[in-house]
mmCIF file of C-alpha atoms in Angstrom:
data_model
loop_
_atom_site.group_PDB
_atom_site.id
_atom_site.type_symbol
_atom_site.label_atom_id
_atom_site.label_comp_id
_atom_site.label_asym_id
_atom_site.label_seq_id
_atom_site.Cartn_x
_atom_site.Cartn_y
_atom_site.Cartn_z
ATOM 1 C CA UNK I 4 18.805 -37.007 49.646
ATOM 2 C CA UNK I 5 20.983 -39.512 47.823
ATOM 3 C CA UNK I 6 22.768 -37.925 44.906
ATOM 4 C CA UNK I 7 21.951 -39.304 41.496
ATOM 5 C CA UNK I 8 23.534 -38.712 38.131
ATOM 6 C CA UNK I 9 20.592 -36.564 37.075
ATOM 7 C CA UNK I 10 21.309 -34.017 39.844
ATOM 8 C CA UNK I 11 23.686 -32.092 37.617
ATOM 9 C CA UNK I 12 21.202 -31.776 34.769
ATOM 10 C CA UNK I 13 19.639 -28.319 34.572
ATOM 11 C CA UNK I 14 16.280 -28.274 36.378
ATOM 12 C CA UNK I 15 13.514 -27.323 33.990
ATOM 13 C CA UNK I 16 11.373 -24.295 34.734
ATOM 14 C CA UNK I 17 7.960 -25.719 34.094
ATOM 15 C CA UNK I 18 5.903 -22.932 35.572
ATOM 16 C CA UNK I 19 4.901 -19.454 34.433
ATOM 17 C CA UNK I 20 6.139 -17.465 37.437
ATOM 18 C CA UNK I 21 4.696 -14.138 38.597
ATOM 19 C CA UNK I 22 7.047 -11.713 40.388
ATOM 20 C CA UNK I 23 6.064 -8.481 42.169
ATOM 21 C CA UNK I 24 8.474 -5.516 41.992
ATOM 22 C CA UNK I 25 8.196 -3.067 44.920
ATOM 23 C CA UNK I 26 9.705 0.301 43.890
ATOM 24 C CA UNK I 27 10.758 3.170 46.171
ATOM 25 C CA UNK I 28 11.270 5.953 43.648
ATOM 26 C CA UNK I 29 10.510 7.254 40.175
ATOM 27 C CA UNK I 30 13.558 8.103 38.023
ATOM 28 C CA UNK I 31 15.542 6.982 34.944
ATOM 29 C CA UNK I 32 16.730 3.864 36.742
ATOM 30 C CA UNK I 33 13.197 2.691 37.552
ATOM 31 C CA UNK I 34 11.951 3.394 34.017
ATOM 32 C CA UNK I 35 14.860 1.419 32.546
ATOM 33 C CA UNK I 36 14.393 -1.471 34.998
ATOM 34 C CA UNK I 37 10.726 -1.756 34.163
ATOM 35 C CA UNK I 38 11.367 -1.760 30.414
ATOM 36 C CA UNK I 39 14.092 -4.391 30.829
ATOM 37 C CA UNK I 40 11.837 -6.685 32.847
ATOM 38 C CA UNK I 41 8.715 -6.195 30.706
ATOM 39 C CA UNK I 42 10.269 -6.119 27.257
ATOM 40 C CA UNK I 43 13.151 -8.564 27.658
ATOM 41 C CA UNK I 44 13.037 -10.782 30.786
ATOM 42 C CA UNK I 45 9.282 -11.502 30.712
ATOM 43 C CA UNK I 46 9.114 -12.903 27.151
ATOM 44 C CA UNK I 47 12.569 -14.551 27.265
ATOM 45 C CA UNK I 48 11.998 -16.486 30.497
ATOM 46 C CA UNK I 49 8.207 -16.888 30.480
ATOM 47 C CA UNK I 50 7.577 -14.786 33.597
ATOM 48 C CA UNK I 51 5.143 -12.009 34.419
ATOM 49 C CA UNK I 52 5.807 -8.932 36.547
ATOM 50 C CA UNK I 53 3.508 -6.856 38.738
ATOM 51 C CA UNK I 54 4.922 -3.341 39.274
ATOM 52 C CA UNK I 55 4.092 -1.155 42.254
ATOM 53 C CA UNK I 56 3.487 2.570 42.201
ATOM 54 C CA UNK I 57 6.161 4.604 44.051
ATOM 55 C CA UNK I 58 5.819 3.222 47.592
ATOM 56 C CA UNK I 59 6.038 5.949 50.214
ATOM 57 C CA UNK I 60 6.450 3.813 53.357
ATOM 58 C CA UNK I 61 6.500 0.276 54.754
ATOM 59 C CA UNK I 62 2.719 0.194 55.108
ATOM 60 C CA UNK I 63 2.399 0.838 51.369
ATOM 61 C CA UNK I 64 4.897 -1.966 50.638
ATOM 62 C CA UNK I 65 2.948 -4.371 52.843
ATOM 63 C CA UNK I 66 -0.288 -3.529 51.006
ATOM 64 C CA UNK I 67 1.445 -4.030 47.650
ATOM 65 C CA UNK I 68 2.782 -7.450 48.720
ATOM 66 C CA UNK I 69 -0.671 -8.466 49.971
ATOM 67 C CA UNK I 70 -2.163 -7.449 46.617
ATOM 68 C CA UNK I 71 0.522 -9.504 44.842
ATOM 69 C CA UNK I 72 -0.344 -12.505 47.024
ATOM 70 C CA UNK I 73 -4.022 -12.103 46.051
ATOM 71 C CA UNK I 74 -2.957 -11.952 42.393
ATOM 72 C CA UNK I 75 -1.112 -15.274 42.674
ATOM 73 C CA UNK I 76 2.461 -13.968 42.741
ATOM 74 C CA UNK I 77 5.315 -16.417 43.386
ATOM 75 C CA UNK I 78 7.990 -13.935 44.484
ATOM 76 C CA UNK I 79 8.664 -10.346 45.539
ATOM 77 C CA UNK I 80 11.720 -8.258 44.669
ATOM 78 C CA UNK I 81 11.685 -5.501 47.300
ATOM 79 C CA UNK I 82 13.433 -2.249 46.332
ATOM 80 C CA UNK I 83 11.758 -0.332 49.172
ATOM 81 C CA UNK I 84 11.163 -1.954 52.556
ATOM 82 C CA UNK I 85 13.676 -4.778 53.008
ATOM 83 C CA UNK I 86 12.855 -6.264 56.404
ATOM 84 C CA UNK I 87 12.134 -9.373 58.407
ATOM 85 C CA UNK I 88 8.486 -8.308 58.499
ATOM 86 C CA UNK I 89 8.219 -8.448 54.694
ATOM 87 C CA UNK I 90 10.261 -11.673 54.526
ATOM 88 C CA UNK I 91 7.883 -13.261 57.051
ATOM 89 C CA UNK I 92 4.793 -12.061 55.168
ATOM 90 C CA UNK I 93 6.172 -13.655 51.985
ATOM 91 C CA UNK I 94 7.224 -16.853 53.780
ATOM 92 C CA UNK I 95 3.781 -17.271 55.377
ATOM 93 C CA UNK I 96 2.287 -17.100 51.899
ATOM 94 C CA UNK I 97 4.840 -19.232 50.069
ATOM 95 C CA UNK I 98 6.586 -16.426 48.148
ATOM 96 C CA UNK I 99 10.315 -16.124 47.488
ATOM 97 C CA UNK I 100 11.678 -12.805 48.835
ATOM 98 C CA UNK I 101 14.664 -10.920 47.356
ATOM 99 C CA UNK I 102 15.854 -7.454 48.337
ATOM 100 C CA UNK I 103 17.762 -4.544 46.888
ATOM 101 C CA UNK I 104 20.528 -3.176 49.067
ATOM 102 C CA UNK I 105 22.619 -4.512 51.892
ATOM 103 C CA UNK I 106 21.274 -6.524 54.788
ATOM 104 C CA UNK I 107 23.650 -4.956 57.320
ATOM 105 C CA UNK I 108 20.658 -2.705 58.040
ATOM 106 C CA UNK I 109 18.422 -5.755 58.443
ATOM 107 C CA UNK I 110 20.460 -8.307 60.427
ATOM 108 C CA UNK I 111 17.296 -10.273 61.177
ATOM 109 C CA UNK I 112 17.289 -11.414 57.539
ATOM 110 C CA UNK I 113 20.480 -13.344 58.327
ATOM 111 C CA UNK I 114 19.878 -14.401 61.894
ATOM 112 C CA UNK I 115 16.353 -15.721 61.343
ATOM 113 C CA UNK I 116 15.859 -18.784 59.212
ATOM 114 C CA UNK I 117 13.743 -17.369 56.409
ATOM 115 C CA UNK I 118 13.801 -20.361 54.098
ATOM 116 C CA UNK I 119 12.269 -18.221 51.319
ATOM 117 C CA UNK I 120 14.885 -15.424 51.436
ATOM 118 C CA UNK I 121 16.896 -15.485 48.195
ATOM 119 C CA UNK I 122 19.469 -12.864 49.246
ATOM 120 C CA UNK I 123 20.144 -9.226 48.495
ATOM 121 C CA UNK I 124 21.603 -7.498 45.497
ATOM 122 C CA UNK I 125 23.299 -4.190 46.117
ATOM 123 C CA UNK I 126 26.055 -1.920 44.976
ATOM 124 C CA UNK I 127 29.689 -2.806 45.554
ATOM 125 C CA UNK I 128 29.823 0.217 47.854
ATOM 126 C CA UNK I 129 33.549 0.036 48.533
ATOM 127 C CA UNK I 130 34.141 0.191 44.776
ATOM 128 C CA UNK I 131 31.786 3.204 44.305
ATOM 129 C CA UNK I 132 33.355 4.932 47.267
ATOM 130 C CA UNK I 133 36.789 4.493 45.716
ATOM 131 C CA UNK I 134 35.526 6.085 42.466
ATOM 132 C CA UNK I 135 34.624 9.228 44.439
ATOM 133 C CA UNK I 136 37.862 9.060 46.466
ATOM 134 C CA UNK I 137 40.042 8.734 43.340
ATOM 135 C CA UNK I 138 38.153 11.549 41.612
ATOM 136 C CA UNK I 139 38.623 13.876 44.607
ATOM 137 C CA UNK I 140 42.329 13.038 44.727
ATOM 138 C CA UNK I 141 42.655 14.161 41.095
ATOM 139 C CA UNK I 142 40.224 17.098 41.040
ATOM 140 C CA UNK I 143 40.297 18.841 44.419
ATOM 141 C CA UNK I 144 42.761 21.708 44.939
ATOM 142 C CA UNK I 145 46.019 21.358 46.865
ATOM 143 C CA UNK I 146 44.788 23.372 49.862
ATOM 144 C CA UNK I 147 41.061 22.567 49.984
ATOM 145 C CA UNK I 148 40.148 26.241 49.803
ATOM 146 C CA UNK I 149 37.283 25.664 47.330
ATOM 147 C CA UNK I 150 34.723 24.481 49.908
ATOM 148 C CA UNK I 151 32.926 21.130 49.752
ATOM 149 C CA UNK I 152 29.156 20.674 49.855
ATOM 150 C CA UNK I 153 28.097 17.038 50.288
ATOM 151 C CA UNK I 154 24.515 15.890 49.771
ATOM 152 C CA UNK I 155 24.271 12.834 52.032
ATOM 153 C CA UNK I 156 20.755 11.943 50.792
ATOM 154 C CA UNK I 157 19.331 9.157 53.001
ATOM 155 C CA UNK I 158 22.589 8.297 54.787
ATOM 156 C CA UNK I 159 21.152 9.396 58.148
ATOM 157 C CA UNK I 160 18.318 6.868 57.645
ATOM 158 C CA UNK I 161 20.855 4.111 56.994
ATOM 159 C CA UNK I 162 20.677 3.821 53.182
ATOM 160 C CA UNK I 163 23.826 1.742 52.567
ATOM 161 C CA UNK I 164 24.871 3.335 49.293
ATOM 162 C CA UNK I 165 24.453 6.865 50.655
ATOM 163 C CA UNK I 166 26.331 5.941 53.855
ATOM 164 C CA UNK I 167 29.241 4.389 51.959
ATOM 165 C CA UNK I 168 29.628 7.229 49.453
ATOM 166 C CA UNK I 169 29.459 9.888 52.187
ATOM 167 C CA UNK I 170 32.075 7.913 54.125
ATOM 168 C CA UNK I 171 34.326 7.635 51.049
ATOM 169 C CA UNK I 172 34.086 11.394 50.429
ATOM 170 C CA UNK I 173 34.897 12.263 54.059
ATOM 171 C CA UNK I 174 37.774 9.740 54.135
ATOM 172 C CA UNK I 175 39.003 10.997 50.747
ATOM 173 C CA UNK I 176 39.140 14.580 52.066
ATOM 174 C CA UNK I 177 40.869 13.341 55.230
ATOM 175 C CA UNK I 178 43.571 11.574 53.201
ATOM 176 C CA UNK I 179 44.032 14.349 50.676
ATOM 177 C CA UNK I 180 44.426 17.133 53.248
ATOM 178 C CA UNK I 181 45.656 15.221 56.316
ATOM 179 C CA UNK I 182 42.786 16.604 58.362
ATOM 180 C CA UNK I 183 41.306 15.389 61.638
ATOM 181 C CA UNK I 184 37.575 15.741 62.263
ATOM 182 C CA UNK I 185 36.290 16.704 65.707
ATOM 183 C CA UNK I 186 33.514 14.083 65.449
ATOM 184 C CA UNK I 187 33.727 10.524 64.177
ATOM 185 C CA UNK I 188 32.753 9.886 60.557
ATOM 186 C CA UNK I 189 29.962 7.561 61.782
ATOM 187 C CA UNK I 190 28.470 10.362 63.879
ATOM 188 C CA UNK I 191 28.729 12.840 61.019
ATOM 189 C CA UNK I 192 26.992 10.455 58.607
ATOM 190 C CA UNK I 193 24.185 9.791 61.105
ATOM 191 C CA UNK I 194 23.320 13.472 61.495
ATOM 192 C CA UNK I 195 19.952 14.465 60.054
ATOM 193 C CA UNK I 196 20.775 18.190 60.365
ATOM 194 C CA UNK I 197 22.821 20.351 57.986
ATOM 195 C CA UNK I 198 26.303 20.073 59.516
ATOM 196 C CA UNK I 199 29.534 22.026 59.092
ATOM 197 C CA UNK I 200 32.208 19.384 59.639
ATOM 198 C CA UNK I 201 34.608 20.798 62.229
ATOM 199 C CA UNK I 202 38.222 19.967 61.419
ATOM 200 C CA UNK I 203 41.734 21.018 62.419
ATOM 201 C CA UNK I 204 42.517 22.634 59.038
ATOM 202 C CA UNK I 205 39.348 24.765 58.979
ATOM 203 C CA UNK I 206 38.472 23.460 55.525
ATOM 204 C CA UNK I 207 34.840 24.216 54.702
ATOM 205 C CA UNK I 208 32.980 20.889 54.459
ATOM 206 C CA UNK I 209 29.188 20.922 54.808
ATOM 207 C CA UNK I 210 26.909 17.876 54.957
ATOM 208 C CA UNK I 211 23.361 18.363 53.740
ATOM 209 C CA UNK I 212 21.036 15.407 54.506
ATOM 210 C CA UNK I 213 17.634 14.658 53.015
ATOM 211 C CA UNK I 214 15.989 12.899 50.103
ATOM 212 C CA UNK I 215 16.482 14.573 46.696
ATOM 213 C CA UNK I 216 12.922 13.392 45.933
ATOM 214 C CA UNK I 217 11.465 15.703 48.604
ATOM 215 C CA UNK I 218 10.290 19.227 47.748
ATOM 216 C CA UNK I 219 12.430 20.688 50.554
ATOM 217 C CA UNK I 220 15.717 19.340 49.155
ATOM 218 C CA UNK I 221 16.392 21.828 46.358
ATOM 219 C CA UNK I 222 15.609 25.042 48.315
ATOM 220 C CA UNK I 223 18.016 23.934 51.065
ATOM 221 C CA UNK I 224 20.812 23.050 48.633
ATOM 222 C CA UNK I 225 20.184 26.285 46.668
ATOM 223 C CA UNK I 226 20.545 28.448 49.787
ATOM 224 C CA UNK I 227 23.923 26.871 50.558
ATOM 225 C CA UNK I 228 25.209 27.068 46.971
ATOM 226 C CA UNK I 229 24.084 30.691 46.644
ATOM 227 C CA UNK I 230 26.591 31.730 49.304
ATOM 228 C CA UNK I 231 29.253 31.161 46.630
ATOM 229 C CA UNK I 232 31.346 29.344 49.251
ATOM 230 C CA UNK I 233 31.332 25.929 47.562
ATOM 231 C CA UNK I 234 33.166 25.006 44.354
ATOM 232 C CA UNK I 235 32.754 21.248 44.867
ATOM 233 C CA UNK I 236 29.319 19.668 45.108
ATOM 234 C CA UNK I 237 29.362 15.916 45.773
ATOM 235 C CA UNK I 238 26.247 13.826 46.026
ATOM 236 C CA UNK I 239 25.640 10.303 47.323
ATOM 237 C CA UNK I 240 22.408 10.051 45.278
ATOM 238 C CA UNK I 241 21.239 11.156 41.842
ATOM 239 C CA UNK I 242 20.858 14.931 42.180
ATOM 240 C CA UNK I 243 22.599 16.590 39.225
ATOM 241 C CA UNK I 244 19.341 16.973 37.301
ATOM 242 C CA UNK I 245 17.601 18.861 40.140
ATOM 243 C CA UNK I 246 20.587 21.080 40.974
ATOM 244 C CA UNK I 247 21.825 21.943 37.437
ATOM 245 C CA UNK I 248 19.954 25.263 37.120
ATOM 246 C CA UNK I 249 20.964 26.664 40.503
ATOM 247 C CA UNK I 250 24.593 25.539 40.018
ATOM 248 C CA UNK I 251 24.661 27.408 36.690
ATOM 249 C CA UNK I 252 23.131 30.557 38.221
ATOM 250 C CA UNK I 253 25.643 30.578 41.083
ATOM 251 C CA UNK I 254 28.548 30.004 38.658
ATOM 252 C CA UNK I 255 27.416 32.995 36.592
ATOM 253 C CA UNK I 256 26.856 35.372 39.503
ATOM 254 C CA UNK I 257 30.187 34.558 41.215
ATOM 255 C CA UNK I 258 32.207 33.804 38.057
ATOM 256 C CA UNK I 259 33.224 30.385 39.426
ATOM 257 C CA UNK I 260 33.160 26.769 38.208
ATOM 258 C CA UNK I 261 31.453 24.342 40.582
ATOM 259 C CA UNK I 262 32.600 20.759 40.057
ATOM 260 C CA UNK I 263 29.733 18.278 40.447
ATOM 261 C CA UNK I 264 30.081 14.563 41.259
ATOM 262 C CA UNK I 265 27.012 12.382 41.643
ATOM 263 C CA UNK I 266 25.477 8.950 41.222
ATOM 264 C CA UNK I 267 23.175 8.293 38.264
ATOM 265 C CA UNK I 268 21.878 5.956 35.588
ATOM 266 C CA UNK I 269 22.172 5.858 31.820
ATOM 267 C CA UNK I 270 19.360 7.805 30.174
ATOM 268 C CA UNK I 271 18.320 11.135 28.733
ATOM 269 C CA UNK I 272 18.849 12.978 32.049
ATOM 270 C CA UNK I 273 22.513 11.970 32.073
ATOM 271 C CA UNK I 274 23.029 12.852 28.396
ATOM 272 C CA UNK I 275 21.494 16.288 28.982
ATOM 273 C CA UNK I 276 23.752 16.849 32.015
ATOM 274 C CA UNK I 277 26.992 16.054 30.180
ATOM 275 C CA UNK I 278 26.005 17.901 27.022
ATOM 276 C CA UNK I 279 24.745 21.052 28.777
ATOM 277 C CA UNK I 280 27.644 23.479 29.051
ATOM 278 C CA UNK I 281 27.814 26.139 31.758
ATOM 279 C CA UNK I 282 28.796 29.774 31.110
ATOM 280 C CA UNK I 283 32.501 28.872 31.093
ATOM 281 C CA UNK I 284 32.023 25.917 28.713
ATOM 282 C CA UNK I 285 32.245 23.093 31.271
ATOM 283 C CA UNK I 286 29.737 20.215 31.429
ATOM 284 C CA UNK I 287 27.112 20.746 34.126
ATOM 285 C CA UNK I 288 28.379 17.537 35.769
ATOM 286 C CA UNK I 289 31.978 16.262 36.090
ATOM 287 C CA UNK I 290 31.695 12.726 37.467
ATOM 288 C CA UNK I 291 28.691 10.438 37.467
ATOM 289 C CA UNK I 292 29.049 6.935 38.903
ATOM 290 C CA UNK I 293 26.387 4.928 37.116
ATOM 291 C CA UNK I 294 24.935 1.516 37.597
ATOM 292 C CA UNK I 295 24.213 -0.443 34.450
ATOM 293 C CA UNK I 296 20.590 -0.992 35.447
ATOM 294 C CA UNK I 297 20.072 -4.120 33.359
ATOM 295 C CA UNK I 298 22.992 -5.919 35.047
ATOM 296 C CA UNK I 299 21.750 -5.163 38.561
ATOM 297 C CA UNK I 300 18.227 -6.165 37.551
ATOM 298 C CA UNK I 301 19.530 -9.350 35.901
ATOM 299 C CA UNK I 302 21.210 -10.377 39.175
ATOM 300 C CA UNK I 303 17.988 -9.743 41.121
ATOM 301 C CA UNK I 304 16.014 -11.757 38.623
ATOM 302 C CA UNK I 305 18.586 -14.588 38.635
ATOM 303 C CA UNK I 306 18.598 -14.869 42.444
ATOM 304 C CA UNK I 307 14.796 -14.865 42.517
ATOM 305 C CA UNK I 308 14.357 -17.284 39.610
ATOM 306 C CA UNK I 309 16.964 -19.718 40.986
ATOM 307 C CA UNK I 310 15.117 -19.755 44.305
ATOM 308 C CA UNK I 311 11.784 -20.349 42.532
ATOM 309 C CA UNK I 312 13.180 -23.245 40.511
ATOM 310 C CA UNK I 313 15.524 -24.859 43.064
ATOM 311 C CA UNK I 314 14.510 -23.382 46.429
ATOM 312 C CA UNK I 315 16.125 -20.427 48.207
ATOM 313 C CA UNK I 316 18.442 -22.858 50.029
ATOM 314 C CA UNK I 317 20.181 -23.888 46.784
ATOM 315 C CA UNK I 318 23.888 -23.254 46.125
ATOM 316 C CA UNK I 319 23.050 -20.393 43.773
ATOM 317 C CA UNK I 320 21.322 -18.489 46.632
ATOM 318 C CA UNK I 321 23.357 -19.546 49.679
ATOM 319 C CA UNK I 322 27.017 -19.168 50.560
ATOM 320 C CA UNK I 323 29.349 -21.946 51.711
ATOM 321 C CA UNK I 324 28.107 -21.257 55.254
ATOM 322 C CA UNK I 325 24.506 -21.931 54.205
ATOM 323 C CA UNK I 326 23.525 -18.308 54.849
ATOM 324 C CA UNK I 327 21.867 -15.966 52.319
ATOM 325 C CA UNK I 328 24.248 -14.016 50.110
ATOM 326 C CA UNK I 329 24.930 -10.351 49.460
ATOM 327 C CA UNK I 330 25.401 -10.134 45.680
ATOM 328 C CA UNK I 331 27.190 -6.937 44.673
ATOM 329 C CA UNK I 332 27.722 -5.173 41.356
ATOM 330 C CA UNK I 333 30.201 -2.525 40.224
ATOM 331 C CA UNK I 334 29.419 1.028 39.178
ATOM 332 C CA UNK I 335 31.015 2.662 36.131
ATOM 333 C CA UNK I 336 32.539 6.169 36.335
ATOM 334 C CA UNK I 337 31.631 8.561 33.512
ATOM 335 C CA UNK I 338 33.622 11.762 33.290
ATOM 336 C CA UNK I 339 32.947 13.149 29.813
ATOM 337 C CA UNK I 340 30.334 13.614 27.120
ATOM 338 C CA UNK I 341 32.692 11.738 24.758
ATOM 339 C CA UNK I 342 32.676 8.646 26.972
ATOM 340 C CA UNK I 343 28.891 8.877 27.195
ATOM 341 C CA UNK I 344 28.654 9.041 23.397
ATOM 342 C CA UNK I 345 30.619 5.774 23.207
ATOM 343 C CA UNK I 346 28.006 4.255 25.550
ATOM 344 C CA UNK I 347 25.067 5.629 23.643
ATOM 345 C CA UNK I 348 22.592 2.864 22.916
ATOM 346 C CA UNK I 349 23.638 0.727 25.896
ATOM 347 C CA UNK I 350 20.620 -0.320 27.979
ATOM 348 C CA UNK I 351 18.421 1.516 25.484
ATOM 349 C CA UNK I 352 14.773 0.619 25.958
ATOM 350 C CA UNK I 353 13.889 2.003 22.513
ATOM 351 C CA UNK I 354 16.096 -0.545 20.728
ATOM 352 C CA UNK I 355 16.151 -3.303 23.351
ATOM 353 C CA UNK I 356 19.966 -3.221 23.268
ATOM 354 C CA UNK I 357 20.549 -4.486 26.818
ATOM 355 C CA UNK I 358 23.956 -4.894 28.447
ATOM 356 C CA UNK I 359 22.603 -7.896 30.370
ATOM 357 C CA UNK I 360 21.563 -9.860 27.290
ATOM 358 C CA UNK I 361 20.468 -13.505 27.169
ATOM 359 C CA UNK I 362 24.030 -14.893 27.346
ATOM 360 C CA UNK I 363 24.740 -12.714 30.372
ATOM 361 C CA UNK I 364 21.583 -13.762 32.244
ATOM 362 C CA UNK I 365 21.790 -17.444 31.248
ATOM 363 C CA UNK I 366 25.190 -17.943 32.872
ATOM 364 C CA UNK I 367 23.594 -17.065 36.262
ATOM 365 C CA UNK I 368 20.538 -19.363 35.982
ATOM 366 C CA UNK I 369 20.378 -22.901 37.375
ATOM 367 C CA UNK I 370 18.052 -23.866 34.514
ATOM 368 C CA UNK I 371 20.879 -23.251 32.035
ATOM 369 C CA UNK I 372 23.995 -23.601 34.176
ATOM 370 C CA UNK I 373 23.077 -26.207 36.848
ATOM 371 C CA UNK I 374 26.430 -25.977 38.645
ATOM 372 C CA UNK I 375 26.310 -22.197 39.138
ATOM 373 C CA UNK I 376 27.009 -21.088 42.721
ATOM 374 C CA UNK I 377 26.446 -17.798 44.521
ATOM 375 C CA UNK I 378 30.220 -17.189 44.329
ATOM 376 C CA UNK I 379 30.069 -17.556 40.537
ATOM 377 C CA UNK I 380 27.246 -15.009 40.316
ATOM 378 C CA UNK I 381 29.178 -12.566 42.506
ATOM 379 C CA UNK I 382 32.300 -12.999 40.386
ATOM 380 C CA UNK I 383 30.291 -12.222 37.219
ATOM 381 C CA UNK I 384 28.773 -9.061 38.737
ATOM 382 C CA UNK I 385 32.039 -7.805 40.238
ATOM 383 C CA UNK I 386 33.988 -8.260 37.013
ATOM 384 C CA UNK I 387 31.932 -5.583 35.256
ATOM 385 C CA UNK I 388 33.889 -2.530 34.146
ATOM 386 C CA UNK I 389 33.553 0.062 31.417
ATOM 387 C CA UNK I 390 36.107 -1.838 29.280
ATOM 388 C CA UNK I 391 34.416 -5.201 29.857
ATOM 389 C CA UNK I 392 30.953 -3.890 28.955
ATOM 390 C CA UNK I 393 32.345 -2.104 25.916
ATOM 391 C CA UNK I 394 33.746 -5.453 24.762
ATOM 392 C CA UNK I 395 30.397 -7.195 25.458
ATOM 393 C CA UNK I 396 28.498 -4.557 23.495
ATOM 394 C CA UNK I 397 31.054 -4.887 20.690
#
């Protein structure tokens, strides 16, 4: 189409959009996301959200999307079953489709021309991995004699975040101790069995796969911890709340301190973990890499809303190559109760004190910032750090 002067004016959002949110789990992150969308995004941007129950499988996601279609939804943000099948279902029914995570697991989303696919929003996994790697470098012993238990969560099923964190931990141990593994890191990550990682230094490294949301997870982890052989427990998912009691019991019975590193989200669970001291006066968790849930959610909303207003093929949703974009956001490392106290009240649903406030969201929306590109949105999300957010929260 011929360009006219009015092209650079912000397109007006004239419609009251309805967006379905397909959720895979129930935890602090999900509770915070829902409050952020319902209490802040919905009234501020004149949109309505339909929230799923915890979806157990792809069939449940499909049913949820079909129900959203019947309810007149305009878009789906899929936190559960990112796939070409769901993209096609949405496209056939005129809905914009946005996913959580990384589409390396779903190459068809890039190779097929889904004109309704607004992109994916996932963790900057290399950055999270480096948080774990740096922490190991500083906190693991010189000889690796403490024993390392790694909860790989859903890495064997291809969950990108869990894969990347497990990889970073295994590479971090490799670098720190100069060890060689008998099997490749890819093969180790893909194993769905509890695996002792064979290596030339005979350092005890055990991978324990499985979803922390399943009833079988804790008994399996407990059995391993109760051997007293592990003084480092690293987790690619949020597990510190489930494992806190058993870690404390093992520490008491063996007179040891188990260092715990995990992923998490701001909320009461995290505050409890850092403020609960074990028998030797250490916090029950030592490192938690957290996502600021409102910022991730803001990026998902922005990608979806831009596609609704300007089409999923617009510059805010497509890269220079015309393909959908992988938007990534940084995690923030928390290592002390003091640091957490400084952050108290950030992303607090009780007060509505959101990190991703109106100014933050507006800069990513074509309705406010008509020249915004996908590169701009990525730059905003990847510039987030503890210091930067602290400044924003002023």
